[in-house]
PDB file of C-alpha atoms in Angstrom:
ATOM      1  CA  UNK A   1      13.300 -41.524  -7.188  1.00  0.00           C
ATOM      2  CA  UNK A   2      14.266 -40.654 -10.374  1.00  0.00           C
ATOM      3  CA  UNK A   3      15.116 -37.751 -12.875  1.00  0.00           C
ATOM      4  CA  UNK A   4      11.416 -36.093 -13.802  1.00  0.00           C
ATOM      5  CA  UNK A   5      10.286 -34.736 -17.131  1.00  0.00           C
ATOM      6  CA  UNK A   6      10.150 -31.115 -17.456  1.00  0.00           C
ATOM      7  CA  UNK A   7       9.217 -28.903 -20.426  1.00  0.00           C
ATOM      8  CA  UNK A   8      10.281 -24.793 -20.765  1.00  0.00           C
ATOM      9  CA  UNK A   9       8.954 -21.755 -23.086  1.00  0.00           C
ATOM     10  CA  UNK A  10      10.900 -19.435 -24.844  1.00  0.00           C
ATOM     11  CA  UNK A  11       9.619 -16.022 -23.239  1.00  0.00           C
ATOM     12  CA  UNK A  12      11.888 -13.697 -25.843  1.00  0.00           C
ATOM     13  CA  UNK A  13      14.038 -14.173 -28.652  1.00  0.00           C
ATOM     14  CA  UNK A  14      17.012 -11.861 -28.771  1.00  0.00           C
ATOM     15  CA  UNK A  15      18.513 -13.641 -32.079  1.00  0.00           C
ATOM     16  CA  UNK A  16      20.575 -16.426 -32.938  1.00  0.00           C
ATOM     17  CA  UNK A  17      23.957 -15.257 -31.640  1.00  0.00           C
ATOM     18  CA  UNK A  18      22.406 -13.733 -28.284  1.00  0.00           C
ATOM     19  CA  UNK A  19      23.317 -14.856 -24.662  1.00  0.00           C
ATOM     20  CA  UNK A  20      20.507 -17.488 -23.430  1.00  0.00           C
ATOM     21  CA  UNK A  21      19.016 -17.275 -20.111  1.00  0.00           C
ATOM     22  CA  UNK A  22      17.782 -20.529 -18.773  1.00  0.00           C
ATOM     23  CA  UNK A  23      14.839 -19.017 -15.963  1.00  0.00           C
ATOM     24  CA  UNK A  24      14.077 -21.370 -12.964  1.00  0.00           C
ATOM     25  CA  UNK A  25      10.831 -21.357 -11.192  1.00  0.00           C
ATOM     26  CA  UNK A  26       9.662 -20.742  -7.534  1.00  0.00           C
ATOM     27  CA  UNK A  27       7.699 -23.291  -6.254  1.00  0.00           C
ATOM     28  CA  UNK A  28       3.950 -23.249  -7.188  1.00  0.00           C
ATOM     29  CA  UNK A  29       4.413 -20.817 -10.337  1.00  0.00           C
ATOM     30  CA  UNK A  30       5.019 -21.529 -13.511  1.00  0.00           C
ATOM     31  CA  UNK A  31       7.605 -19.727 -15.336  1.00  0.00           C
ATOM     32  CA  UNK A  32       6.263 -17.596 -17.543  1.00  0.00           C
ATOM     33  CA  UNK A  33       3.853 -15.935 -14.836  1.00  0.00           C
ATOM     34  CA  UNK A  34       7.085 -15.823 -12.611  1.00  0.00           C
ATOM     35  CA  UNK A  35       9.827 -14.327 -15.343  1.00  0.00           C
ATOM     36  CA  UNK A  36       7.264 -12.722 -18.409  1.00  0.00           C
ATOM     37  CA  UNK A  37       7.519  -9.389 -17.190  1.00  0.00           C
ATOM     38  CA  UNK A  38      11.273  -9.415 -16.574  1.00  0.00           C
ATOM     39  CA  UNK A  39      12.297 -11.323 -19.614  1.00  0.00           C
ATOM     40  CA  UNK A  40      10.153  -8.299 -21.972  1.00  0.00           C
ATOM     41  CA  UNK A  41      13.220  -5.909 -20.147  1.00  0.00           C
ATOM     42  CA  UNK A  42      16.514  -7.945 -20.427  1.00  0.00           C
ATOM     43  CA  UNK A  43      17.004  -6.669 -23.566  1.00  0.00           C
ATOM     44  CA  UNK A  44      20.119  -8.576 -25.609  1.00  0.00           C
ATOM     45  CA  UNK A  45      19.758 -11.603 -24.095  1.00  0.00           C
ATOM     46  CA  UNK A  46      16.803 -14.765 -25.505  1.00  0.00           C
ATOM     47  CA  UNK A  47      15.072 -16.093 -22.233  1.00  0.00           C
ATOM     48  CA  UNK A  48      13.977 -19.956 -21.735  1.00  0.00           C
ATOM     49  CA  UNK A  49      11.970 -20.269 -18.883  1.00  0.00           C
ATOM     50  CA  UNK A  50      11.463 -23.925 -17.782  1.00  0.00           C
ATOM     51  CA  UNK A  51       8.457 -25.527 -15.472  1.00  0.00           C
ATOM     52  CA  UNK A  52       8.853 -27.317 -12.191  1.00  0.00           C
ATOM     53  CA  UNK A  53       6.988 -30.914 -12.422  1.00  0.00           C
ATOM     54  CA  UNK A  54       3.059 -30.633 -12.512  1.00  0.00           C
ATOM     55  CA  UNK A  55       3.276 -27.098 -12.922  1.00  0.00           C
ATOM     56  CA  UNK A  56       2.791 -24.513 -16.345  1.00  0.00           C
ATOM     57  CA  UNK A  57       3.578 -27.202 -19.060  1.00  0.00           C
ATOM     58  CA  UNK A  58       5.681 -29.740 -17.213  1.00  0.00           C
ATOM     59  CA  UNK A  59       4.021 -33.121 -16.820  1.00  0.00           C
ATOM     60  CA  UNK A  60       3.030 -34.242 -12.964  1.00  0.00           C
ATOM     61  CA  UNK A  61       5.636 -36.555 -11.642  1.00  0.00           C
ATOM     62  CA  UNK A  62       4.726 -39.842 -10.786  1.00  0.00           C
ATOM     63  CA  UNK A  63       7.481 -40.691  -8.117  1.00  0.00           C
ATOM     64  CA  UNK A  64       9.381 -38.406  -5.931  1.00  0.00           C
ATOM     65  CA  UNK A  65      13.079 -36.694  -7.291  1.00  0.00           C
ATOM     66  CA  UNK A  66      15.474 -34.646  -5.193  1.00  0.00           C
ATOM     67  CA  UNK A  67      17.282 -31.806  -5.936  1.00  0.00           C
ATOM     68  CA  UNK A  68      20.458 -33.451  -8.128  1.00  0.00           C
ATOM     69  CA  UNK A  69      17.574 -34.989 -10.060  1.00  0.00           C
ATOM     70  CA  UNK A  70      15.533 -31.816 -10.948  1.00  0.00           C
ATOM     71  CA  UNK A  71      19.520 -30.271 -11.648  1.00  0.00           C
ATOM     72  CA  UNK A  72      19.502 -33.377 -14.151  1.00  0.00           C
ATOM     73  CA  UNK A  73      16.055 -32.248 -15.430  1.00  0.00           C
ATOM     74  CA  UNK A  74      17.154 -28.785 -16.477  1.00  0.00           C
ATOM     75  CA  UNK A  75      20.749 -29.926 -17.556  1.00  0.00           C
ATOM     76  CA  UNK A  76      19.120 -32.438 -20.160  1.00  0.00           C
ATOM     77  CA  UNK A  77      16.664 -30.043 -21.286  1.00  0.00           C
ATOM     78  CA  UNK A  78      19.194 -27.666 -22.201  1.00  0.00           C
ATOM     79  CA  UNK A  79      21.800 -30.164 -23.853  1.00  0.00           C
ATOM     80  CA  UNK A  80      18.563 -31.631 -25.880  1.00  0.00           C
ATOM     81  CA  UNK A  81      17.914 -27.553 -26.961  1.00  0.00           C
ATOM     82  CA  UNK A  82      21.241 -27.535 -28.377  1.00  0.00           C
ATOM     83  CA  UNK A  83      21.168 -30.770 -29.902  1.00  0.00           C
ATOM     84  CA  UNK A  84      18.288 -30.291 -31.850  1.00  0.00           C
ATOM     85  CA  UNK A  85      19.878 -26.381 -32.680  1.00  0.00           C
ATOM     86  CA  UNK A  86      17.301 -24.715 -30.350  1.00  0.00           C
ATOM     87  CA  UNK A  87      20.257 -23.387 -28.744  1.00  0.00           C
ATOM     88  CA  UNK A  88      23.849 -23.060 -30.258  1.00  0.00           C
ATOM     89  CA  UNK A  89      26.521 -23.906 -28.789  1.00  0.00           C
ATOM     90  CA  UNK A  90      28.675 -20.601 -29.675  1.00  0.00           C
ATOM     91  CA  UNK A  91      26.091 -18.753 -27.402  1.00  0.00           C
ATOM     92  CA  UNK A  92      26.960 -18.327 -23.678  1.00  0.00           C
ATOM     93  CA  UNK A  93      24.506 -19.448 -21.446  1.00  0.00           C
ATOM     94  CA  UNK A  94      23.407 -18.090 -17.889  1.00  0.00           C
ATOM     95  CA  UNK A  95      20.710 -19.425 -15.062  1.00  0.00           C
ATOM     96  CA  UNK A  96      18.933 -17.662 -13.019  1.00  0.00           C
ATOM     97  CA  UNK A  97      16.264 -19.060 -10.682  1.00  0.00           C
ATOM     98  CA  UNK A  98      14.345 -18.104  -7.940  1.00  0.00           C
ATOM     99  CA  UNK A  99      13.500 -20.292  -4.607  1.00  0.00           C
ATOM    100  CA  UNK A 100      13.166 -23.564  -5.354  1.00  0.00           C
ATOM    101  CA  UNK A 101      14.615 -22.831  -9.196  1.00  0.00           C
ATOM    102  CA  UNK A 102      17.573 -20.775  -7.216  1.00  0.00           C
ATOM    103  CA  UNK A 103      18.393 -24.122  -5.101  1.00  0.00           C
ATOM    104  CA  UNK A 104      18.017 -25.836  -8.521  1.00  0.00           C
ATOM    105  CA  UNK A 105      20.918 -23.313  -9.829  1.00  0.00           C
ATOM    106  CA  UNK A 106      23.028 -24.001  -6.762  1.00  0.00           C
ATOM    107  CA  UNK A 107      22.674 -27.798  -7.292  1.00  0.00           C
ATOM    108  CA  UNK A 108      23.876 -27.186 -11.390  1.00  0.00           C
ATOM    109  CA  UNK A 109      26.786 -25.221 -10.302  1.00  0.00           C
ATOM    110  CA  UNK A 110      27.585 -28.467  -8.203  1.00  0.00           C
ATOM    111  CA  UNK A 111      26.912 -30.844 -10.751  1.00  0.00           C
ATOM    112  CA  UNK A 112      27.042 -29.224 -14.241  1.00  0.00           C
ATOM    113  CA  UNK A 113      29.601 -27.195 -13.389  1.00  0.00           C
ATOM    114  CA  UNK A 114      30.423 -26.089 -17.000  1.00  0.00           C
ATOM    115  CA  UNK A 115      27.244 -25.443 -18.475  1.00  0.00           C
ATOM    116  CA  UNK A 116      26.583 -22.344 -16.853  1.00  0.00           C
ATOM    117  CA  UNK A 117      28.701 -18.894 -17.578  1.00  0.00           C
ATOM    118  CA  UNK A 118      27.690 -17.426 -14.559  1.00  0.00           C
ATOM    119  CA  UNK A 119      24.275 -18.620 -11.837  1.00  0.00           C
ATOM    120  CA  UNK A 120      21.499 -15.687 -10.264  1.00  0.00           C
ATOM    121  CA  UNK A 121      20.010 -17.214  -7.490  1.00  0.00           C
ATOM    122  CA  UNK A 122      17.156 -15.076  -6.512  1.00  0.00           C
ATOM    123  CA  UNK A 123      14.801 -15.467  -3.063  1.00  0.00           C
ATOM    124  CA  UNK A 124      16.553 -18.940  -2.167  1.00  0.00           C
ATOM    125  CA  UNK A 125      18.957 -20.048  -0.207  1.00  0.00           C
ATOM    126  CA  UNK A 126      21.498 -22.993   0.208  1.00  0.00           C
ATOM    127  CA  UNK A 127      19.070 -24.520   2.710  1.00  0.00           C
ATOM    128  CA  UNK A 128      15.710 -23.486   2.724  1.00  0.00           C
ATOM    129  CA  UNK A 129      13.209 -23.774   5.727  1.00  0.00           C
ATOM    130  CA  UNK A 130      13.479 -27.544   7.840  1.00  0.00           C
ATOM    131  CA  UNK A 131      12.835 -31.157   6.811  1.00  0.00           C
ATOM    132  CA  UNK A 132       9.519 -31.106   9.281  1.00  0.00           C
ATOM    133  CA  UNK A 133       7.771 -28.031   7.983  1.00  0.00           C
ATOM    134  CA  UNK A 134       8.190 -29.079   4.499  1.00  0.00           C
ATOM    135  CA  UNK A 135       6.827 -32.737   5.211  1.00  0.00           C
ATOM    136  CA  UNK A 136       4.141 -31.518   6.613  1.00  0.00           C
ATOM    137  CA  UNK A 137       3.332 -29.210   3.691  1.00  0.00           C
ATOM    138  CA  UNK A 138       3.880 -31.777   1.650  1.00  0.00           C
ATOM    139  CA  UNK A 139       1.283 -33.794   3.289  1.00  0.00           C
ATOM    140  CA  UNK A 140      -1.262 -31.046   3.531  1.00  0.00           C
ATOM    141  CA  UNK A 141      -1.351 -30.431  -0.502  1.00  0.00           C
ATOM    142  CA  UNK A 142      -1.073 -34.240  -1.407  1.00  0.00           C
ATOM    143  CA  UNK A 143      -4.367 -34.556   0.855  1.00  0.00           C
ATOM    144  CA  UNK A 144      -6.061 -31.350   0.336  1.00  0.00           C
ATOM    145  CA  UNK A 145      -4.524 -29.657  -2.713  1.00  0.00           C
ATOM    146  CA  UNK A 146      -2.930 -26.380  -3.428  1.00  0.00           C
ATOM    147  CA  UNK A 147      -5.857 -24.284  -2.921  1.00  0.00           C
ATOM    148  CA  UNK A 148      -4.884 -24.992   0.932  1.00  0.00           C
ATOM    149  CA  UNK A 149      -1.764 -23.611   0.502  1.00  0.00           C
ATOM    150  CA  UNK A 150      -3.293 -20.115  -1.309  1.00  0.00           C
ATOM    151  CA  UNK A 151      -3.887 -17.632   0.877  1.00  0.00           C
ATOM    152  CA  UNK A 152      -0.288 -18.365   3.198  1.00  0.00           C
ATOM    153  CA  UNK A 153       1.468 -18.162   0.387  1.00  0.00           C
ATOM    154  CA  UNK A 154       0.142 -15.111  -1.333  1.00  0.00           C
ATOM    155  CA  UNK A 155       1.146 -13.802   2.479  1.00  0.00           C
ATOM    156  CA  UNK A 156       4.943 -14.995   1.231  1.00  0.00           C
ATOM    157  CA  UNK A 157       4.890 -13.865  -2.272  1.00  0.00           C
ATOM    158  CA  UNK A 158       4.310 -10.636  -2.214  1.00  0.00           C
ATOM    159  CA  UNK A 159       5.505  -7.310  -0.893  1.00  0.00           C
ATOM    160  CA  UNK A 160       2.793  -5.330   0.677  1.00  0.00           C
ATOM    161  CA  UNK A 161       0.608  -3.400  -2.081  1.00  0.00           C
ATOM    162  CA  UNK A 162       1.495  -6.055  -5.094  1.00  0.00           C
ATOM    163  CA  UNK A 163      -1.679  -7.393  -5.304  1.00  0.00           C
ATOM    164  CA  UNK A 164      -3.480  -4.429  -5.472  1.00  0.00           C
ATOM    165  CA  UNK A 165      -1.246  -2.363  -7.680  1.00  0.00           C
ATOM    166  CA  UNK A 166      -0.737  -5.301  -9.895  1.00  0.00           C
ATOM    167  CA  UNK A 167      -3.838  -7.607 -10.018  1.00  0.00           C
ATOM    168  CA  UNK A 168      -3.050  -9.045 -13.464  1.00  0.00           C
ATOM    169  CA  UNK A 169       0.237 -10.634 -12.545  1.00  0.00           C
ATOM    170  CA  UNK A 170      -0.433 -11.865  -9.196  1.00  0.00           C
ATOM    171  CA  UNK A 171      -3.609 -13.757 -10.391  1.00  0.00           C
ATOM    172  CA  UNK A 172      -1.353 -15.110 -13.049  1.00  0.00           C
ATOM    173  CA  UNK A 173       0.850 -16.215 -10.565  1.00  0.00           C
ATOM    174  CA  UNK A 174      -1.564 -17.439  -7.840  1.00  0.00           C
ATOM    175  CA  UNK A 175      -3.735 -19.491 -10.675  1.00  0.00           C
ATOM    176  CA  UNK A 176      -0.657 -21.184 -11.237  1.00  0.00           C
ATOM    177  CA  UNK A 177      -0.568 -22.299  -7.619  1.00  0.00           C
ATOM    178  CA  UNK A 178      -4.073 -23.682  -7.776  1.00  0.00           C
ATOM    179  CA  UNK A 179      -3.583 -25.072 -10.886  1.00  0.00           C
ATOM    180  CA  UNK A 180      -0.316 -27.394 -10.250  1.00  0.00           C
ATOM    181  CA  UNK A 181      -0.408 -30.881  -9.989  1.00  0.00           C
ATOM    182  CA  UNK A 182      -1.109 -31.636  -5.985  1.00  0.00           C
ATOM    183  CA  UNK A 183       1.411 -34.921  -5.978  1.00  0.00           C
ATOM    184  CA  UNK A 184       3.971 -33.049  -7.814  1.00  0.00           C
ATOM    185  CA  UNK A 185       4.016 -30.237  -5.878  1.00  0.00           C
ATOM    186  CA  UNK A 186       4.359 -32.423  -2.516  1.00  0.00           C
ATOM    187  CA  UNK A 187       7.193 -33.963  -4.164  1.00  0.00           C
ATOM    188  CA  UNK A 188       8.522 -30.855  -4.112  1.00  0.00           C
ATOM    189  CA  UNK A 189       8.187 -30.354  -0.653  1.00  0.00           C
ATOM    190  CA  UNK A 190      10.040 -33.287   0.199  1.00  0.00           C
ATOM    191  CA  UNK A 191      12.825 -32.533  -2.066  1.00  0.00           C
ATOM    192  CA  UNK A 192      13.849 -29.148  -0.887  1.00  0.00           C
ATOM    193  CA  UNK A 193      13.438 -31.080   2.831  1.00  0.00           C
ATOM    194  CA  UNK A 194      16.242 -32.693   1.924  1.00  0.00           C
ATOM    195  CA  UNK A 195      18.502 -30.112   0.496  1.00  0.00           C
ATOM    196  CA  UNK A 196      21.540 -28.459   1.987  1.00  0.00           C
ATOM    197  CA  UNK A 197      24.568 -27.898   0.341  1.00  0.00           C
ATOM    198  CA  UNK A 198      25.824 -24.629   2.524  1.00  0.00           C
ATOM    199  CA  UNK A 199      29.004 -27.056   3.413  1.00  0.00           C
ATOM    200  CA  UNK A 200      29.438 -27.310  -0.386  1.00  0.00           C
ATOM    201  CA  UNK A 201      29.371 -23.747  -1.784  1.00  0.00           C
ATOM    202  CA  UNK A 202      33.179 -23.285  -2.146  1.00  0.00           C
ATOM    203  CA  UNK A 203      33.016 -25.957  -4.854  1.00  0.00           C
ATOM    204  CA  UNK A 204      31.026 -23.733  -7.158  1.00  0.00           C
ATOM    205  CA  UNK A 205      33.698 -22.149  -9.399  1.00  0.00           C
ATOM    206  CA  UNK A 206      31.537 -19.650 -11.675  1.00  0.00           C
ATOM    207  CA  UNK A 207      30.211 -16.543 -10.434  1.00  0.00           C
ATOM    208  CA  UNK A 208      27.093 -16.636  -8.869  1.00  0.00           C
ATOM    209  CA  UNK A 209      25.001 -13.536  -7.933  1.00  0.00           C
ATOM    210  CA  UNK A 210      22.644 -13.894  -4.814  1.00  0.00           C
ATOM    211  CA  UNK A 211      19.560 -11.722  -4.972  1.00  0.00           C
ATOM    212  CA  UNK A 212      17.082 -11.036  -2.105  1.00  0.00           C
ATOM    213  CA  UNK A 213      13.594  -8.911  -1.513  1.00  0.00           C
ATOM    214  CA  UNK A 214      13.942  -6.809   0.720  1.00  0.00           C
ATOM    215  CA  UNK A 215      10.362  -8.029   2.654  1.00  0.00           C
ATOM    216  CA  UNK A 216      10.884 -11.345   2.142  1.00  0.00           C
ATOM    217  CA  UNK A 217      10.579 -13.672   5.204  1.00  0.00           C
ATOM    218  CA  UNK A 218      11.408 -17.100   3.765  1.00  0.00           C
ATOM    219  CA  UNK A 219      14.813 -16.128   2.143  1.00  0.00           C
ATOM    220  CA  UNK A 220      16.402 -12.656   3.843  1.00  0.00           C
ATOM    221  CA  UNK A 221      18.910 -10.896   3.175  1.00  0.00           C
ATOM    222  CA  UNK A 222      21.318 -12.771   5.311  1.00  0.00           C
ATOM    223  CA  UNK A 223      20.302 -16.269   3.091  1.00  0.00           C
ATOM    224  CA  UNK A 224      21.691 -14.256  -0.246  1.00  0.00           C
ATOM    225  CA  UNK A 225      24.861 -13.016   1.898  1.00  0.00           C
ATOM    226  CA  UNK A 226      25.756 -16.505   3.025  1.00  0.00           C
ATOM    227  CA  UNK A 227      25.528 -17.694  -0.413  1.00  0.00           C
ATOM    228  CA  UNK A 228      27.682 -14.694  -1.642  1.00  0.00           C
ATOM    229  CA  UNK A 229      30.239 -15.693   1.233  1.00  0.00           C
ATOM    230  CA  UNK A 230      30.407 -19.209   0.694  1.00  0.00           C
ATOM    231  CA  UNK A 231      31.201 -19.084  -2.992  1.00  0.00           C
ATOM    232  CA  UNK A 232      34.568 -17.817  -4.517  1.00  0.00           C
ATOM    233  CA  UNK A 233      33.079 -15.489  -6.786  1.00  0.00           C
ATOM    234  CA  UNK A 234      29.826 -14.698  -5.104  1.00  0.00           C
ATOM    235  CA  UNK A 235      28.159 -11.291  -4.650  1.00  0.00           C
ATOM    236  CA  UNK A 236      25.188 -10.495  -2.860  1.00  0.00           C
ATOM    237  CA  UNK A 237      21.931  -7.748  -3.669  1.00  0.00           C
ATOM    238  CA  UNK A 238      18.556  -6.603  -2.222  1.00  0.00           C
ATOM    239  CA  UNK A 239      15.960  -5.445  -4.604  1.00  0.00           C
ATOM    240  CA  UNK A 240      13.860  -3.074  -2.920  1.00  0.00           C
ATOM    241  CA  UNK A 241      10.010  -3.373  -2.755  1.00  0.00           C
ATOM    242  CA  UNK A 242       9.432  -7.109  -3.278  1.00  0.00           C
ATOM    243  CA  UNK A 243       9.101  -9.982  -1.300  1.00  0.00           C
ATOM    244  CA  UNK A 244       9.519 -13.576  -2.402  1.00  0.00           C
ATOM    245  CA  UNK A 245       9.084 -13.674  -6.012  1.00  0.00           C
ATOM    246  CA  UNK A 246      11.692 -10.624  -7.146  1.00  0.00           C
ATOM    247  CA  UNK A 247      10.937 -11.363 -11.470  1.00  0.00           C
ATOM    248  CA  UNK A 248       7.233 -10.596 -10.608  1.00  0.00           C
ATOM    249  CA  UNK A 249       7.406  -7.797  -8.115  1.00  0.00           C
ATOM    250  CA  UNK A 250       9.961  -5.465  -9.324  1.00  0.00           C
ATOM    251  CA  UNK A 251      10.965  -6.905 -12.960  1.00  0.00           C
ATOM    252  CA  UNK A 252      12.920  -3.414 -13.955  1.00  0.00           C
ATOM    253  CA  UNK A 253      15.399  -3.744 -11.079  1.00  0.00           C
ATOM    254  CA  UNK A 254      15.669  -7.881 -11.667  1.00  0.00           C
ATOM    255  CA  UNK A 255      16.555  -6.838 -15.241  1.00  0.00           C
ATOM    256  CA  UNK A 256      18.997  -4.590 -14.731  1.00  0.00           C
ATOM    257  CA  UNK A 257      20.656  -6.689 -12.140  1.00  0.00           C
ATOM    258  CA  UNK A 258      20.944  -9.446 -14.181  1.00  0.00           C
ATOM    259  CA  UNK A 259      22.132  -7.795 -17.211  1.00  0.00           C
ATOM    260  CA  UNK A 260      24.654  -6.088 -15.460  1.00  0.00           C
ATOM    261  CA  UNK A 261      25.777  -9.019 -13.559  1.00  0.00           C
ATOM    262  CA  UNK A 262      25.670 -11.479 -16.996  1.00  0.00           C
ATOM    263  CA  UNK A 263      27.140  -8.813 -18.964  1.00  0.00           C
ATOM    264  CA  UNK A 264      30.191  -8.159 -18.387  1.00  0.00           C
ATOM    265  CA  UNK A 265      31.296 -12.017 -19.446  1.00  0.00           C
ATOM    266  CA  UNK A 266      30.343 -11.608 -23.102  1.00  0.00           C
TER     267      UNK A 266
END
């Protein structure tokens, strides 16, 4: 294993002296489908959204990485931003990511643990599904690609009425599934099968909001609460009307959570 390369895109530009977000990505999106629509709201604040390996403008991985080395990923990406003046380092910066990008956040408040002002983890969880059922995903789209995976995980995504009320972004979104790298999204797979750190949430020291849909059937509610009561400073919300993907589905109330929960530290 090793750390992968990763690339991100600056979705809005609130000025030099503005808070940064750093966005994380769900599995099979890329992160400007995922966070466009919710970055255009979070007004004040200059949003980086970043790409998961073989998906949006990240290279495909060529070996497997786990969850410490995708952390690693994003932590270099953002040090390398400020070293070339991208980002300065008088400007706070936040996370927020959702699913896979969430566990990604919870794995940076381990590991980075200063980087970060504050960490939104949105539709994740500190463990998320079993080892099995992501193996055997894993194998399915290494064999047969991610078009296998489409249809089930539209059926995730999405609250019940997105696709037809909003056709542009979910066909954003679900080209972005069909369009990732096949190997790297396996790789996925077997990373978050072997990811668990709900012993470990008590060492994350900065605040950390935990946001869930209030349809969604992969992470619930109760994934977001435990998060909120395993870390000191945790709090837990449910955005009404979206599923899985919270950025996408319902970006006015994401925005508005965010800012007020990133706010109050500038």
């Amino acid at each position: 294993m090793s750390v992968p390369q990763i690339k991100a895109t600056q979705l809005s530009n609130a000025g030099p002296d503005a808070p940064v977000l750093i966005a994380g990505p769900s599995l099979g999106t890329s992160g400007t489908a995922l966070w466009s629509s919710t970055a255009a709201l979070l007004d004040g604040f200059t949003v980086i959204a970043w790409d998961l390996p073989g998906h949006g403008n990240s290279p495909a991985a060529a070996e497997g990485f786990s969850l410490p080395d995708l952390a690693e990923a994003v932590a270099g990406l953002v040090k390398a931003a400020t070293a070339a003046g991208d980002i300065s380092e008088t400007q706070d910066l936040y996370y927020a990511g959702v699913s896979l990008g969430g566990a990604v956040g919870l794995q940076l408040g381990l590991d980075f643990p200063k980087l970060f002002t504050s960490l939104a983890i949105l539709c994740s969880g500190a463990k998320i599904g079993d080892a099995e059922s992501w193996e055997t995903r894993a194998e399915t789209v290494r064999t047969q690609g991610t078009p296998a995976v489409l249809i089930s995980s539209a059926q995730r995504w999405f609250a019940e009425g997105f696709i037809e009320r909003e056709k542009g972004a979910s066909a954003a979104l679900l080209h972005s599934l069909q369009d990732a790298d096949r190997f790297s999204y396996a790789f996925c797979c077997q990373a978050l099968a072997g990811f668990d750190v709900r012993e470990r949430l008590a060492e994350i020291a900065v605040p950390v909001l935990a946001v869930a849909g209030s349809d969604d059937v992969v992470t619930p509610a109760a994934f977001a609460e435990l998060i909120a009561a395993g870390v000191p400073q945790g709090r837990a919300a449910v955005v009404s009307g979206a599923a899985h993907l919270v950025p996408a589905e319902q970006p006015a109330a994401t925005a508005e959570l965010l800012g007020g929960f990133f706010r109050p530290a500038n």
